[in-house]
PDB file of C-alpha atoms and ligand atoms in Angstrom:
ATOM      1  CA  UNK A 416       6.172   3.646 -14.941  1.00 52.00           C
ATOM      2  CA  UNK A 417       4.309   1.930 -17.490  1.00 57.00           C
ATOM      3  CA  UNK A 418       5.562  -1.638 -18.267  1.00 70.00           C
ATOM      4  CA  UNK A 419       7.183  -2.600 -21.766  1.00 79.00           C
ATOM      5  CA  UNK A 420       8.574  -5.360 -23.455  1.00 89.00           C
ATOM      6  CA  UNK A 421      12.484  -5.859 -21.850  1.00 93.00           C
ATOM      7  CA  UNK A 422      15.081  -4.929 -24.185  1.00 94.00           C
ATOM      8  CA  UNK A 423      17.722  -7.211 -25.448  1.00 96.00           C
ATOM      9  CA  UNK A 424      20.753  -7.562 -23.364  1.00 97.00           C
ATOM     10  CA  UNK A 425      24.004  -7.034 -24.627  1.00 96.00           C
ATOM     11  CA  UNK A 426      26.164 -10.372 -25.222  1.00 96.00           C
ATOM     12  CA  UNK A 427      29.357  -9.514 -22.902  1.00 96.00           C
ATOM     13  CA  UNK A 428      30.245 -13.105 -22.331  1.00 95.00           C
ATOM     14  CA  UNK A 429      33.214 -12.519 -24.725  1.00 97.00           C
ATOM     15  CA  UNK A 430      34.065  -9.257 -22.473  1.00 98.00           C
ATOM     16  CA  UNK A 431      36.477  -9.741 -19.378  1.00 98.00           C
ATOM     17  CA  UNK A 432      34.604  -8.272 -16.225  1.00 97.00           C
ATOM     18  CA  UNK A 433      36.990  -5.691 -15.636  1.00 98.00           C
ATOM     19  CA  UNK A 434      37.650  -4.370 -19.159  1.00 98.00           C
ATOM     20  CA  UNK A 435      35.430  -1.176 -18.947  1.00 98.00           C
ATOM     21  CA  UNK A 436      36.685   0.517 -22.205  1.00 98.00           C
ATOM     22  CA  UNK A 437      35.475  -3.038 -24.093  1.00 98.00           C
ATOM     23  CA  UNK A 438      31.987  -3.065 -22.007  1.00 98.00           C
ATOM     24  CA  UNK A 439      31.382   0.691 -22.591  1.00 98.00           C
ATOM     25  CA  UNK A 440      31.742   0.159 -26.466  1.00 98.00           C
ATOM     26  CA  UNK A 441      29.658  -3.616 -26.258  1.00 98.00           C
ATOM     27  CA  UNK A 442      26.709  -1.367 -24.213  1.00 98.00           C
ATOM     28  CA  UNK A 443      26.631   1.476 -26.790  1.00 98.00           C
ATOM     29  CA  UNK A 444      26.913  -0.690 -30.033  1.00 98.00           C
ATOM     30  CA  UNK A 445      23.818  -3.239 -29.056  1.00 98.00           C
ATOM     31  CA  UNK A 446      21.997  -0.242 -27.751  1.00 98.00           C
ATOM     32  CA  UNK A 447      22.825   2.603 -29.985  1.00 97.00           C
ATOM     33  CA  UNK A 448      21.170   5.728 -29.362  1.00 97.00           C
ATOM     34  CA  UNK A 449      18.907   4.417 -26.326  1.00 98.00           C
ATOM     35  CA  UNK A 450      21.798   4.247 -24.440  1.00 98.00           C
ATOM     36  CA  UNK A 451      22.510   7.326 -21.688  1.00 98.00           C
ATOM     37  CA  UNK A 452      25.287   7.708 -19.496  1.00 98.00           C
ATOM     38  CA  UNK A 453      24.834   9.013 -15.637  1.00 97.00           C
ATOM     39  CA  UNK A 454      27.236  11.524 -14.317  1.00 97.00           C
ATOM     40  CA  UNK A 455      26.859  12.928 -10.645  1.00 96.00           C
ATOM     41  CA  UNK A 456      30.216  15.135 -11.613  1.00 97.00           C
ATOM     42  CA  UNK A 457      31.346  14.518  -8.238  1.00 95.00           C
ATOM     43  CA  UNK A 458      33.709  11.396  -8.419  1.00 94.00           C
ATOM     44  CA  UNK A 459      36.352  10.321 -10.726  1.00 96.00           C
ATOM     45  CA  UNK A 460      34.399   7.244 -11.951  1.00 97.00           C
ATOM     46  CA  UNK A 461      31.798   9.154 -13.899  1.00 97.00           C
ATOM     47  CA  UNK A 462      34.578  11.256 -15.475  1.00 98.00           C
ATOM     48  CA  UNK A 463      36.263   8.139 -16.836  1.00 98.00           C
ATOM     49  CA  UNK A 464      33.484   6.789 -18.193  1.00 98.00           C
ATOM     50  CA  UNK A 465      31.986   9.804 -19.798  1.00 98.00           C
ATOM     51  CA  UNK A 466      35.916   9.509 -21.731  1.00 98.00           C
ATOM     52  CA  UNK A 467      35.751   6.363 -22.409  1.00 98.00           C
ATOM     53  CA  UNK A 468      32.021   6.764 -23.965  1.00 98.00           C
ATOM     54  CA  UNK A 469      32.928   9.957 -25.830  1.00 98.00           C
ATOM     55  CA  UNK A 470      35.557   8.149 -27.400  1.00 97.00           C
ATOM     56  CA  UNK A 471      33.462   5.754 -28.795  1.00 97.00           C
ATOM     57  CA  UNK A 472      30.606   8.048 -29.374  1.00 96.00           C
ATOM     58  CA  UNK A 473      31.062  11.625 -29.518  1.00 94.00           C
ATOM     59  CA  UNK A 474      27.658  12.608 -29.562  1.00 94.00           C
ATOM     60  CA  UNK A 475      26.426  10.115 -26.476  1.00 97.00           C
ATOM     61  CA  UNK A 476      23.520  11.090 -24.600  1.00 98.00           C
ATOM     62  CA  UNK A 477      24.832  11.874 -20.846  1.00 98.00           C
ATOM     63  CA  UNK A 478      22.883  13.421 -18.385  1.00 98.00           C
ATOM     64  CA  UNK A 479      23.303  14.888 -14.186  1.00 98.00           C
ATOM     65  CA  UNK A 480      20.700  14.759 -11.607  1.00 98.00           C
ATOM     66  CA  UNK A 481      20.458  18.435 -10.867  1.00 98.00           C
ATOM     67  CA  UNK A 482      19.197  18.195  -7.301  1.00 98.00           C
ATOM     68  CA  UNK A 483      19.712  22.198  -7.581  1.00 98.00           C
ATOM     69  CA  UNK A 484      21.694  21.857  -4.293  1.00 98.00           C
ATOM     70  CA  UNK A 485      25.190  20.746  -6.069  1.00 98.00           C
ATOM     71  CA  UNK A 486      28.226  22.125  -5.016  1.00 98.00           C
ATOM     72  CA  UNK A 487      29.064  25.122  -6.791  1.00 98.00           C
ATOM     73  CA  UNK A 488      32.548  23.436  -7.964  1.00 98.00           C
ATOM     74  CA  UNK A 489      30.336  20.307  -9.592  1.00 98.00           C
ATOM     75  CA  UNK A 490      28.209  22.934 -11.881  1.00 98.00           C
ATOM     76  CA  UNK A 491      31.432  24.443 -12.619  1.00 98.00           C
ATOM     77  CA  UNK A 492      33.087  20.786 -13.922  1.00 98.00           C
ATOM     78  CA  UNK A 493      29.732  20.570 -15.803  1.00 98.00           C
ATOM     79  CA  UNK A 494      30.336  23.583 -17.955  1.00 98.00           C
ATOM     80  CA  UNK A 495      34.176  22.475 -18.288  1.00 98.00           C
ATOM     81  CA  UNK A 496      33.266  18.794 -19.477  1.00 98.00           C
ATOM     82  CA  UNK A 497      30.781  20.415 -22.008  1.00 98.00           C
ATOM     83  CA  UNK A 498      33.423  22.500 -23.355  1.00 98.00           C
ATOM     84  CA  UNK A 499      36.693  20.047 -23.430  1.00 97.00           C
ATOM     85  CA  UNK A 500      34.333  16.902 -25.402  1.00 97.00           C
ATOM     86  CA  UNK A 501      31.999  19.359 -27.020  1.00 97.00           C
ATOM     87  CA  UNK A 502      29.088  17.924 -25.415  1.00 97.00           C
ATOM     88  CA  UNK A 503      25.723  19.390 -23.734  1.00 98.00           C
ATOM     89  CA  UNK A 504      24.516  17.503 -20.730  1.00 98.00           C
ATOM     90  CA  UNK A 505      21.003  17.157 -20.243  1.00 98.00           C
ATOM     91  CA  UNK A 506      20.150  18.266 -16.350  1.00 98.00           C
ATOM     92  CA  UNK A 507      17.561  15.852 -14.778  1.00 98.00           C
ATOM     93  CA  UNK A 508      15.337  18.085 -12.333  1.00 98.00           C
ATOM     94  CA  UNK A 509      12.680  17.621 -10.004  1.00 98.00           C
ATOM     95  CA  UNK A 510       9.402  19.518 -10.900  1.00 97.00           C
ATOM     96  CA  UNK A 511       9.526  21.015  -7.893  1.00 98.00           C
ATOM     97  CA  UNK A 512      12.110  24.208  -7.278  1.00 98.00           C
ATOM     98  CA  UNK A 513      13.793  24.160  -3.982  1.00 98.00           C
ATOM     99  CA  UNK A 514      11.164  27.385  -2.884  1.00 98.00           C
ATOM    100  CA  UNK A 515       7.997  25.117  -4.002  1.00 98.00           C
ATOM    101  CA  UNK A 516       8.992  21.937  -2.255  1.00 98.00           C
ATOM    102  CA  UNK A 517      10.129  24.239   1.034  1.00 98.00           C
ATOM    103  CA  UNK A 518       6.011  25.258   0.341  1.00 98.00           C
ATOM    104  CA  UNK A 519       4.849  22.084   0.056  1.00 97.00           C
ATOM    105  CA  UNK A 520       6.713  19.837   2.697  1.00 97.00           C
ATOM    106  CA  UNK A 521       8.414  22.364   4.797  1.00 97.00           C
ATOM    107  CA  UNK A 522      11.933  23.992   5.264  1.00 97.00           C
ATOM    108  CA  UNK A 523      14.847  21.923   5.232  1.00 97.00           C
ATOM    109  CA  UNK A 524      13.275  18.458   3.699  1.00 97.00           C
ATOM    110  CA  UNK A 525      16.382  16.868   3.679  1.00 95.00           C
ATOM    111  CA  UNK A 526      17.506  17.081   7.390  1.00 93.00           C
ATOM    112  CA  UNK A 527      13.905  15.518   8.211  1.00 94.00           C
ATOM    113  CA  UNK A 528      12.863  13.094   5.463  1.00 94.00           C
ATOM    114  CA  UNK A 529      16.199  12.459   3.120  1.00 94.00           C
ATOM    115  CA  UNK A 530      14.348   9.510   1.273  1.00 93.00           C
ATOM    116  CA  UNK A 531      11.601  11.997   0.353  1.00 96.00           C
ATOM    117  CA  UNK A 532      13.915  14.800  -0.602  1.00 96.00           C
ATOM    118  CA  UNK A 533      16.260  12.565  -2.778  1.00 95.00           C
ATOM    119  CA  UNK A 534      13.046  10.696  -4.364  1.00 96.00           C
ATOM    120  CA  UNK A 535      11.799  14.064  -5.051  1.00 97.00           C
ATOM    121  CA  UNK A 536      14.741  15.756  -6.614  1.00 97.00           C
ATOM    122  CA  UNK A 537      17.020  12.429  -7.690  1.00 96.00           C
ATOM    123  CA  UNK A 538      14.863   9.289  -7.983  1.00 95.00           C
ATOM    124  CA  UNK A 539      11.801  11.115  -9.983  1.00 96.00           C
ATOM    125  CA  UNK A 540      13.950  13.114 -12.531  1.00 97.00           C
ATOM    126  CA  UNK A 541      15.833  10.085 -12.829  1.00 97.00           C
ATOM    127  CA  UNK A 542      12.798   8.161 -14.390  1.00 96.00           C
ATOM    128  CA  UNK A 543      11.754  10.703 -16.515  1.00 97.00           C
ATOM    129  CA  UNK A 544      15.662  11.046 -17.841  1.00 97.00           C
ATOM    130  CA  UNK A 545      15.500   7.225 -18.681  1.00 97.00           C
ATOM    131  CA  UNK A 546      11.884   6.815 -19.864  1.00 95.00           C
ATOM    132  CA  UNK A 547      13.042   6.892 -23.437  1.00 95.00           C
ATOM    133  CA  UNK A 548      16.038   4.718 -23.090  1.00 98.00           C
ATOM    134  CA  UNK A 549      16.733   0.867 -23.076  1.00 98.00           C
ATOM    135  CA  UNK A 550      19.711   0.944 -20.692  1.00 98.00           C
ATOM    136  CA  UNK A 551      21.620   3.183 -18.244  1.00 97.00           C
ATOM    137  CA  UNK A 552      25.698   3.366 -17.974  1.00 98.00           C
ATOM    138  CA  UNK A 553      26.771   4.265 -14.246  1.00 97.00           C
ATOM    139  CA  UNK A 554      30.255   4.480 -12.660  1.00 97.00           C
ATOM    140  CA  UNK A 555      28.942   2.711  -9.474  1.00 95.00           C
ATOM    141  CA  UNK A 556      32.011  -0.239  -7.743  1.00 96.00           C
ATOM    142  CA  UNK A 557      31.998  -2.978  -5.568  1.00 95.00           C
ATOM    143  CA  UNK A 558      34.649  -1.713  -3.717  1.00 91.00           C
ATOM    144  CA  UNK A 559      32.625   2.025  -2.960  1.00 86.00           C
ATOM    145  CA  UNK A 560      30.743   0.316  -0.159  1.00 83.00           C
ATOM    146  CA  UNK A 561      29.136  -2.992   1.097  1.00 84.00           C
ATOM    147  CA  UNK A 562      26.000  -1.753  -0.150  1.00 84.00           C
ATOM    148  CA  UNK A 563      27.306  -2.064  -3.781  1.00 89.00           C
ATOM    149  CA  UNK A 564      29.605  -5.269  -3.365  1.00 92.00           C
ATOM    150  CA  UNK A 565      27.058  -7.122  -5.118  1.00 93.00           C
ATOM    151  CA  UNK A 566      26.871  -4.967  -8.538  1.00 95.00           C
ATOM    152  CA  UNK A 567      26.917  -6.883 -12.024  1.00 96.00           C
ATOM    153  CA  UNK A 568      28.232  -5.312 -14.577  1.00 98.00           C
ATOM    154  CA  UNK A 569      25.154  -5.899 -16.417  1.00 98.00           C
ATOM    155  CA  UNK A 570      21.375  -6.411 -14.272  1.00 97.00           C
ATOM    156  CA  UNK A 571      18.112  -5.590 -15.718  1.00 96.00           C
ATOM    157  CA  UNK A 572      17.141  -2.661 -13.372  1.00 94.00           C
ATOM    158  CA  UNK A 573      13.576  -3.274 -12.186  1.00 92.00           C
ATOM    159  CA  UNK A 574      12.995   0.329 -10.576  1.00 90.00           C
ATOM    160  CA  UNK A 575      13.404   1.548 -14.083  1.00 93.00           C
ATOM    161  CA  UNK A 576      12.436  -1.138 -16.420  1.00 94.00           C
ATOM    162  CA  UNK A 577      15.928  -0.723 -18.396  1.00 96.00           C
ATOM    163  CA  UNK A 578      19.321  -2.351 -18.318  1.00 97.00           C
ATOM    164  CA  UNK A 579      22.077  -1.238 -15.418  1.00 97.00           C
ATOM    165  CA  UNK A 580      25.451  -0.934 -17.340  1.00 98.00           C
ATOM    166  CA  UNK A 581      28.320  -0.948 -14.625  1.00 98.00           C
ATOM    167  CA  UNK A 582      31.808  -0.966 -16.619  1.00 98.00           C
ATOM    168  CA  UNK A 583      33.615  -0.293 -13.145  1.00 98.00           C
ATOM    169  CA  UNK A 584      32.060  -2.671 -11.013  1.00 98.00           C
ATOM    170  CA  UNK A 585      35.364  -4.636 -10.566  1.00 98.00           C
ATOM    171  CA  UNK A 586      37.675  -1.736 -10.800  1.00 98.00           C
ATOM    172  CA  UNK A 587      39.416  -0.741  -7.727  1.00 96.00           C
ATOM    173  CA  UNK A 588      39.947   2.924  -7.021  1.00 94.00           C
ATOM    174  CA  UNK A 589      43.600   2.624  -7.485  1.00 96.00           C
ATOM    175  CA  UNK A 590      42.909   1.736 -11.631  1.00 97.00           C
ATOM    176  CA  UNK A 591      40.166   4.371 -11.687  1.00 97.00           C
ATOM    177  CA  UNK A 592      42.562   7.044 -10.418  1.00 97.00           C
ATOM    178  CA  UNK A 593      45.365   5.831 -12.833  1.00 98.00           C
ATOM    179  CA  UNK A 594      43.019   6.447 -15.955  1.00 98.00           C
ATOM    180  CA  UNK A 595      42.042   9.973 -14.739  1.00 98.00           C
ATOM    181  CA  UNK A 596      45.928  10.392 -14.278  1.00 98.00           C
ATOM    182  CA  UNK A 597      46.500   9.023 -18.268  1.00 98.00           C
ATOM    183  CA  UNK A 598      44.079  10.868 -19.734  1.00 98.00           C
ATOM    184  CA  UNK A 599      44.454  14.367 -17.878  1.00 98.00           C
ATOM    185  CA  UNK A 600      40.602  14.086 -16.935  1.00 98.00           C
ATOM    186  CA  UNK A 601      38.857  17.346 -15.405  1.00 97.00           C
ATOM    187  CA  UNK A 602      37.817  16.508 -11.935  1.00 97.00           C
ATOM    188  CA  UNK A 603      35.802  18.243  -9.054  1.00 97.00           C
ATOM    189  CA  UNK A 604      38.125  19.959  -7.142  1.00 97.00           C
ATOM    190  CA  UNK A 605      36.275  19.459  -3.896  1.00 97.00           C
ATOM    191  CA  UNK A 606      38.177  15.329  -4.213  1.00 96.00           C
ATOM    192  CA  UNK A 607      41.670  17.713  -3.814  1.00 96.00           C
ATOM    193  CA  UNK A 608      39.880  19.018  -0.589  1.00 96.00           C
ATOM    194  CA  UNK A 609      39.310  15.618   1.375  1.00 93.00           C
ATOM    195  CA  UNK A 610      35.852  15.233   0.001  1.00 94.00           C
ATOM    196  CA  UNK A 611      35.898  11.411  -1.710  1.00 90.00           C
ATOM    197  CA  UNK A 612      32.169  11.099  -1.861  1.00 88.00           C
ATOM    198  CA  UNK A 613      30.407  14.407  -3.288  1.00 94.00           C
ATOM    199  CA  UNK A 614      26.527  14.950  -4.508  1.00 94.00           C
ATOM    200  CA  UNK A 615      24.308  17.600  -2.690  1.00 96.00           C
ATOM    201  CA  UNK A 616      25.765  20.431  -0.267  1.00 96.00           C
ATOM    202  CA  UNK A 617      23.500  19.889   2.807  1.00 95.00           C
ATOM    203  CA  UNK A 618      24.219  16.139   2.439  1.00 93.00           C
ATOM    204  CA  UNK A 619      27.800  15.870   1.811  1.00 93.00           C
ATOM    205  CA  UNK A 620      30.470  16.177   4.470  1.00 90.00           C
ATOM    206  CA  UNK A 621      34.148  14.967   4.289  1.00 90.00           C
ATOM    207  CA  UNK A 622      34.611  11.623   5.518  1.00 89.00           C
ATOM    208  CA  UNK A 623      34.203  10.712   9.046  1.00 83.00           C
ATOM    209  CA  UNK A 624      36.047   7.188   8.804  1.00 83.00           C
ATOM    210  CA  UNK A 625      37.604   4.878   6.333  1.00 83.00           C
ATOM    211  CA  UNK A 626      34.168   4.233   4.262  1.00 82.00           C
ATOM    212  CA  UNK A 627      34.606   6.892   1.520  1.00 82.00           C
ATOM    213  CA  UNK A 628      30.797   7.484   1.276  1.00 80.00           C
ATOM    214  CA  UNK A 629      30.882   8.151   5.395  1.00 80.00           C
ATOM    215  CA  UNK A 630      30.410  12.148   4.512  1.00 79.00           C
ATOM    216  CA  UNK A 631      27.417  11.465   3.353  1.00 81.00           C
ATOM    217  CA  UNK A 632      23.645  11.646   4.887  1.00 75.00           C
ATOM    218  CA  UNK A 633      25.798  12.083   8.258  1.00 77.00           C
ATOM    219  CA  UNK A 634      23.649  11.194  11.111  1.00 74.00           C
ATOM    220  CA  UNK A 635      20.630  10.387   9.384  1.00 75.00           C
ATOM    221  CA  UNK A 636      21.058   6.617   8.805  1.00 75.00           C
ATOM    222  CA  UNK A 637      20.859   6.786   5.181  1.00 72.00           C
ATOM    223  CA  UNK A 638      23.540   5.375   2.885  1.00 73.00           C
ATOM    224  CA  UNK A 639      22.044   5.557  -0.841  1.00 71.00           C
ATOM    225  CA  UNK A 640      19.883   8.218  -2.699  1.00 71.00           C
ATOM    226  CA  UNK A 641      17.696   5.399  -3.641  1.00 69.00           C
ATOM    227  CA  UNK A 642      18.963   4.983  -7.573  1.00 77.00           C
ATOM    228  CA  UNK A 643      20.946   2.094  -6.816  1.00 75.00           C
ATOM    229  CA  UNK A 644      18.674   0.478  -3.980  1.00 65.00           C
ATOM    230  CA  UNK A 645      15.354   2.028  -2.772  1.00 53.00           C
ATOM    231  CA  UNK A 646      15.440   2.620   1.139  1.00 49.00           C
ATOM    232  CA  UNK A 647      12.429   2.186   2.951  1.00 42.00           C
ATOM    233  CA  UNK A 648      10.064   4.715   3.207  1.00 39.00           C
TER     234      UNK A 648
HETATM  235  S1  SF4 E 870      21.148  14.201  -1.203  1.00 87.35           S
HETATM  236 FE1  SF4 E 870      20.130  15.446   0.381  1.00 87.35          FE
HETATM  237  S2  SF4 E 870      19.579  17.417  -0.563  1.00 87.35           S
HETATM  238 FE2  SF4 E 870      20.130  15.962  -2.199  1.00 87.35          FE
HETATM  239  S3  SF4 E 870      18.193  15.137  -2.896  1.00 87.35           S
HETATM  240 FE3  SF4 E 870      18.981  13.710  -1.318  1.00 87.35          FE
HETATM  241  S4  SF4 E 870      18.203  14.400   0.685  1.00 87.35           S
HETATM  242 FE4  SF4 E 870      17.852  16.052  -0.842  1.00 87.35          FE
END
């Protein structure tokens, strides 16, 4: 990616931490339209904030990682979302169909190399989905995993050369689930189905202990797709 000047940060010293509505509006005011809003359409995180954005904004730029190997269910709450706020949301996809990269690196990618498959399907469209954009909203929390007890709400992402907007870094599930409740939210019915963690089929499995994100990458010692920390290669 080719370096540019950083943007501006936001001023949130004025926002409380955990006031996500308040830090959703602060990121999309200083940023206007080179703002864009991740939603994997799996959890209940990205549906609140895609509410709370669409409030604010109706027309705000929010895009999904189309891996092409979602869950039928989460292209189904994609076409429901677009409908209920009017919205069209841009799919992020590898240049590489699931028949070419079977071609070029060999059946089943992701039950061999899993940091290759998700760089080539999640961590490259996810560049080119931000190149144009100063900052990136995402639903991530500290309390998802120990790998994400450390988020800001607001970091300077270096992968991508933009700012990391994290409204819900200090919201428990318990509040998250409580706004979804409020506001009659659509969600993926696979999270009625014991799923808690949900992005491709052949890498998602229902939890196998107390860490919600157990279900996925099972057995391959892999815990994060690589847009929220780069594993090693
Ligand atoms: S989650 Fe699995 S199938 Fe999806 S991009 Fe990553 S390795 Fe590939």
């Amino acid at each position: 990616m080719t370096a540019r000047p950083r943007p501006a940060a936001p001023d949130l010293s004025s926002v409380a931490s955990d006031d996500a509505p308040a830090i959703v509006r602060a990121a999309l005011d200083h940023f206007g339209r080179r703002i864009t809003l991740s939603c994997s359409f799996g959890g209940a995180g990205g549906m609140v904030l895609l509410d709370l954005a669409v409030r604010h904004r109706a027309e705000v730029d929010v895009f999904v990682l189309d891996t092409d190997f979602l869950f039928p269910d989460t292209y189904k709450l994609i076409d429901r979302v677009e409908s209920r706020y009017n919205i069209r949301v841009r799919r992020a996809k590898s240049h590489l169909t699931p028949d070419e990269q079977a071609l070029q690196f060999g059946e089943a990618l992701w039950s061999r190399e899993p940091n290759r498959c998700c760089d080539l399907r999640k961590v490259q469209p996810m560049a080119r989905a931000v190149e144009n954009f100063d900052a990136w909203i995402t639903a991530i929390r500290r309390d998802q995993a120990s790998t994400r007890s450390g988020t800001d709400v607001l970091s300077f992402d270096e992968s991508f050369g933009i700012w990391k907007v994290c409204p819900l870094a200090y919201w428990p599930e318990s509040r998250v689930e409580a706004y979804v409740a409020e506001h009659d939210l659509p969600m993926n019915p696979l999270l009625f189905e014991g799923y808690t963690s949900i992005g491709c089929t052949h890498c998602t499995r229902k939890p196998t202990s107390d860490d919600p994100r157990s279900g996925r990458w099972v057995g391959l010692g892999k815990t994060e797709c690589g847009l929220h920390m780069r594993p090693k290669t």
